[in-house]
Amino acid sequence: MQKKTILILVSLLVAVAVAVVLAVTLSGGKTTDAKDGAGTDKNATPAPASSQKNWGTHFFENGGGGGIVTESSTEGKNKFIDPIWVAGGNPYGFMELSFSKDWLKVQFASFDKSWNFGGFNLAATTRGGVAKGHCWYIPRIPGTPGIKCKDSFDGPIGAPSV
């Protein structure tokens, strides 16, 4: 019964997180669009006001997709979106969300270099830690561009090559 309660609480927290992200991203005003698909640094500082879009939205795209292989998203640059960061290599990871009263912090996370994967033999796998990658702050105030976190790492991270 405890596991079911915990699962329900986690599901509710995820639903709240998604609702907060939507509320923040759809709040209107000019923002610098941020694309996250997992690290080529495309000038990870906010774009100048002249190149900011009027969508009032920060875009985060997770290009992993699942399955047998993972691959990074394409840059996706077009007249509507100015990509801030696209992952180097083919990392498998997720986006960690942290909230304060005024900011949403989104940080890419993946395997650190201490992992050693044993292929189909799970017992041969040496577990490691978490590598933190690109990080972006999204303000609550409409019309305010996002900013790069000071601890952002924009180089390739993820599972070591096999």
mmCIF file of C-alpha atoms in Angstrom:
data_model
loop_
_atom_site.group_PDB
_atom_site.id
_atom_site.type_symbol
_atom_site.label_atom_id
_atom_site.label_comp_id
_atom_site.label_asym_id
_atom_site.label_seq_id
_atom_site.Cartn_x
_atom_site.Cartn_y
_atom_site.Cartn_z
ATOM 1 C CA MET A 1 0.000 0.000 0.000
ATOM 2 C CA GLN A 2 2.883 2.401 0.747
ATOM 3 C CA LYS A 3 4.383 1.926 -2.729
ATOM 4 C CA LYS A 4 1.046 2.761 -4.340
ATOM 5 C CA THR A 5 0.727 5.938 -2.239
ATOM 6 C CA ILE A 6 4.267 7.017 -3.131
ATOM 7 C CA LEU A 7 3.618 6.357 -6.821
ATOM 8 C CA ILE A 8 0.454 8.462 -6.688
ATOM 9 C CA LEU A 9 2.319 11.301 -4.927
ATOM 10 C CA VAL A 10 5.131 11.203 -7.487
ATOM 11 C CA SER A 11 2.562 11.251 -10.307
ATOM 12 C CA LEU A 12 0.881 14.272 -8.736
ATOM 13 C CA LEU A 13 4.222 16.066 -8.349
ATOM 14 C CA VAL A 14 5.020 15.445 -12.006
ATOM 15 C CA ALA A 15 1.591 16.763 -13.007
ATOM 16 C CA VAL A 16 2.141 19.893 -10.883
ATOM 17 C CA ALA A 17 5.624 20.366 -12.389
ATOM 18 C CA VAL A 18 4.211 20.154 -15.908
ATOM 19 C CA ALA A 19 1.450 22.609 -15.013
ATOM 20 C CA VAL A 20 3.996 25.050 -13.560
ATOM 21 C CA VAL A 21 6.205 24.741 -16.642
ATOM 22 C CA LEU A 22 3.214 25.432 -18.876
ATOM 23 C CA ALA A 23 2.158 28.366 -16.702
ATOM 24 C CA VAL A 24 5.650 29.842 -16.833
ATOM 25 C CA THR A 25 6.199 29.262 -20.537
ATOM 26 C CA LEU A 26 2.791 30.476 -21.618
ATOM 27 C CA SER A 27 2.891 33.605 -19.460
ATOM 28 C CA GLY A 28 3.435 35.863 -22.475
ATOM 29 C CA GLY A 29 5.931 38.603 -23.220
ATOM 30 C CA LYS A 30 9.249 38.418 -25.033
ATOM 31 C CA THR A 31 11.570 35.638 -23.994
ATOM 32 C CA THR A 32 14.685 34.112 -25.400
ATOM 33 C CA ASP A 33 13.732 30.742 -26.797
ATOM 34 C CA ALA A 34 15.819 27.927 -25.284
ATOM 35 C CA LYS A 35 15.981 24.577 -27.001
ATOM 36 C CA ASP A 36 17.266 21.637 -25.065
ATOM 37 C CA GLY A 37 17.708 18.320 -26.745
ATOM 38 C CA ALA A 38 20.572 17.107 -24.945
ATOM 39 C CA GLY A 39 26.035 20.329 -25.663
ATOM 40 C CA THR A 40 27.150 22.378 -28.529
ATOM 41 C CA ASP A 41 27.167 25.834 -27.026
ATOM 42 C CA LYS A 42 25.408 28.055 -29.542
ATOM 43 C CA ASN A 43 26.067 31.203 -27.490
ATOM 44 C CA ALA A 44 24.326 30.091 -24.339
ATOM 45 C CA THR A 45 23.732 33.639 -23.148
ATOM 46 C CA PRO A 46 20.368 35.281 -23.795
ATOM 47 C CA ALA A 47 19.860 36.545 -27.339
ATOM 48 C CA PRO A 48 19.768 40.320 -27.835
ATOM 49 C CA ALA A 49 16.343 41.928 -27.654
ATOM 50 C CA SER A 50 16.287 42.445 -31.435
ATOM 51 C CA SER A 51 16.376 38.681 -32.034
ATOM 52 C CA GLN A 52 13.929 37.685 -29.303
ATOM 53 C CA LYS A 53 10.675 36.171 -30.444
ATOM 54 C CA ASN A 54 7.234 37.266 -29.312
ATOM 55 C CA TRP A 55 6.023 33.769 -28.508
ATOM 56 C CA GLY A 56 6.412 34.272 -24.762
ATOM 57 C CA THR A 57 7.655 30.695 -24.587
ATOM 58 C CA HIS A 58 10.843 28.826 -23.744
ATOM 59 C CA PHE A 59 11.016 25.617 -25.780
ATOM 60 C CA PHE A 60 12.696 22.504 -24.395
ATOM 61 C CA GLU A 61 12.971 19.550 -26.714
ATOM 62 C CA ASN A 62 14.183 16.186 -25.525
ATOM 63 C CA GLY A 63 15.549 14.441 -28.588
ATOM 64 C CA GLY A 64 16.322 11.040 -27.036
ATOM 65 C CA GLY A 65 13.225 9.151 -28.061
ATOM 66 C CA GLY A 66 14.031 5.816 -26.455
ATOM 67 C CA GLY A 67 14.567 2.492 -28.113
ATOM 68 C CA ILE A 68 17.855 0.820 -28.947
ATOM 69 C CA VAL A 69 19.854 3.983 -29.722
ATOM 70 C CA THR A 70 19.670 7.605 -28.661
ATOM 71 C CA GLU A 71 20.564 10.592 -30.765
ATOM 72 C CA SER A 72 20.623 14.343 -30.300
ATOM 73 C CA SER A 73 18.007 16.540 -31.861
ATOM 74 C CA THR A 74 18.854 18.697 -34.812
ATOM 75 C CA GLU A 75 19.456 22.353 -34.087
ATOM 76 C CA GLY A 76 16.019 23.250 -35.416
ATOM 77 C CA LYS A 77 16.944 26.835 -36.273
ATOM 78 C CA ASN A 78 14.340 28.650 -38.309
ATOM 79 C CA LYS A 79 12.757 32.090 -38.480
ATOM 80 C CA PHE A 80 10.651 31.342 -35.398
ATOM 81 C CA ILE A 81 13.219 29.851 -32.987
ATOM 82 C CA ASP A 82 16.753 30.843 -31.929
ATOM 83 C CA PRO A 83 18.322 27.723 -30.384
ATOM 84 C CA ILE A 84 20.456 28.379 -27.309
ATOM 85 C CA TRP A 85 21.910 24.895 -26.771
ATOM 86 C CA VAL A 86 21.908 21.496 -28.429
ATOM 87 C CA ALA A 87 23.666 18.520 -26.868
ATOM 88 C CA GLY A 88 26.878 17.174 -28.320
ATOM 89 C CA GLY A 89 27.273 13.451 -28.845
ATOM 90 C CA ASN A 90 24.299 11.185 -28.293
ATOM 91 C CA PRO A 91 23.519 11.468 -24.596
ATOM 92 C CA TYR A 92 20.691 9.766 -22.793
ATOM 93 C CA GLY A 93 19.354 11.957 -20.035
ATOM 94 C CA PHE A 94 16.532 13.939 -18.539
ATOM 95 C CA MET A 95 15.727 17.485 -17.501
ATOM 96 C CA GLU A 96 15.865 18.271 -13.801
ATOM 97 C CA LEU A 97 13.402 20.957 -12.689
ATOM 98 C CA SER A 98 13.851 23.162 -9.604
ATOM 99 C CA PHE A 99 11.405 25.843 -8.547
ATOM 100 C CA SER A 100 11.536 29.005 -6.478
ATOM 101 C CA LYS A 101 8.970 31.760 -6.088
ATOM 102 C CA ASP A 102 10.377 33.694 -9.053
ATOM 103 C CA TRP A 103 12.341 31.203 -11.160
ATOM 104 C CA LEU A 104 12.169 27.815 -12.839
ATOM 105 C CA LYS A 105 15.591 26.175 -13.177
ATOM 106 C CA VAL A 106 15.927 23.546 -15.921
ATOM 107 C CA GLN A 107 19.144 21.493 -16.026
ATOM 108 C CA PHE A 108 20.085 18.613 -18.306
ATOM 109 C CA ALA A 109 21.347 15.547 -16.412
ATOM 110 C CA SER A 110 22.886 12.294 -17.643
ATOM 111 C CA PHE A 111 25.377 9.561 -16.720
ATOM 112 C CA ASP A 112 28.761 10.723 -15.416
ATOM 113 C CA LYS A 113 32.069 9.210 -16.577
ATOM 114 C CA SER A 114 32.283 6.766 -13.665
ATOM 115 C CA TRP A 115 29.592 4.479 -15.135
ATOM 116 C CA ASN A 116 30.792 1.254 -16.771
ATOM 117 C CA PHE A 117 28.038 -0.521 -18.666
ATOM 118 C CA GLY A 118 28.130 -4.313 -18.819
ATOM 119 C CA GLY A 119 26.007 -4.692 -21.948
ATOM 120 C CA PHE A 120 23.327 -7.329 -21.432
ATOM 121 C CA ASN A 121 24.944 -8.447 -18.147
ATOM 122 C CA LEU A 122 23.446 -6.119 -15.533
ATOM 123 C CA ALA A 123 25.692 -7.585 -12.807
ATOM 124 C CA ALA A 124 28.729 -6.397 -14.813
ATOM 125 C CA THR A 125 27.520 -2.781 -14.756
ATOM 126 C CA THR A 126 29.334 -0.414 -12.395
ATOM 127 C CA ARG A 127 26.984 2.330 -11.310
ATOM 128 C CA GLY A 128 28.241 5.886 -11.281
ATOM 129 C CA GLY A 129 26.783 9.282 -10.579
ATOM 130 C CA VAL A 130 24.946 12.077 -12.351
ATOM 131 C CA ALA A 131 26.613 14.539 -14.720
ATOM 132 C CA LYS A 132 24.931 17.945 -14.874
ATOM 133 C CA GLY A 133 24.889 19.721 -18.229
ATOM 134 C CA HIS A 134 23.319 22.829 -19.696
ATOM 135 C CA CYS A 135 21.276 24.860 -17.231
ATOM 136 C CA TRP A 136 18.788 27.670 -17.821
ATOM 137 C CA TYR A 137 16.727 29.916 -15.529
ATOM 138 C CA ILE A 138 13.247 30.936 -16.660
ATOM 139 C CA PRO A 139 11.762 33.930 -14.824
ATOM 140 C CA ARG A 140 8.180 34.135 -13.610
ATOM 141 C CA ILE A 141 7.825 37.729 -14.816
ATOM 142 C CA PRO A 142 6.353 37.990 -18.332
ATOM 143 C CA GLY A 143 8.537 39.755 -20.875
ATOM 144 C CA THR A 144 11.778 38.826 -19.120
ATOM 145 C CA PRO A 145 14.307 36.678 -20.998
ATOM 146 C CA GLY A 146 15.810 33.586 -19.427
ATOM 147 C CA ILE A 147 19.447 33.441 -18.352
ATOM 148 C CA LYS A 148 22.153 30.794 -18.324
ATOM 149 C CA CYS A 149 23.001 29.322 -14.904
ATOM 150 C CA LYS A 150 26.518 30.007 -13.613
ATOM 151 C CA ASP A 151 27.096 26.256 -13.137
ATOM 152 C CA SER A 152 25.938 25.368 -16.656
ATOM 153 C CA PHE A 153 28.201 22.949 -18.544
ATOM 154 C CA ASP A 154 27.592 23.139 -22.278
ATOM 155 C CA GLY A 155 29.983 20.426 -23.479
ATOM 156 C CA PRO A 156 29.072 16.817 -24.266
ATOM 157 C CA ILE A 157 28.026 14.645 -21.321
ATOM 158 C CA GLY A 158 26.451 11.242 -21.044
ATOM 159 C CA ALA A 159 27.199 7.565 -21.261
ATOM 160 C CA PRO A 160 30.742 6.712 -22.313
ATOM 161 C CA SER A 161 31.240 5.195 -25.764
ATOM 162 C CA VAL A 162 31.055 1.417 -25.837
#
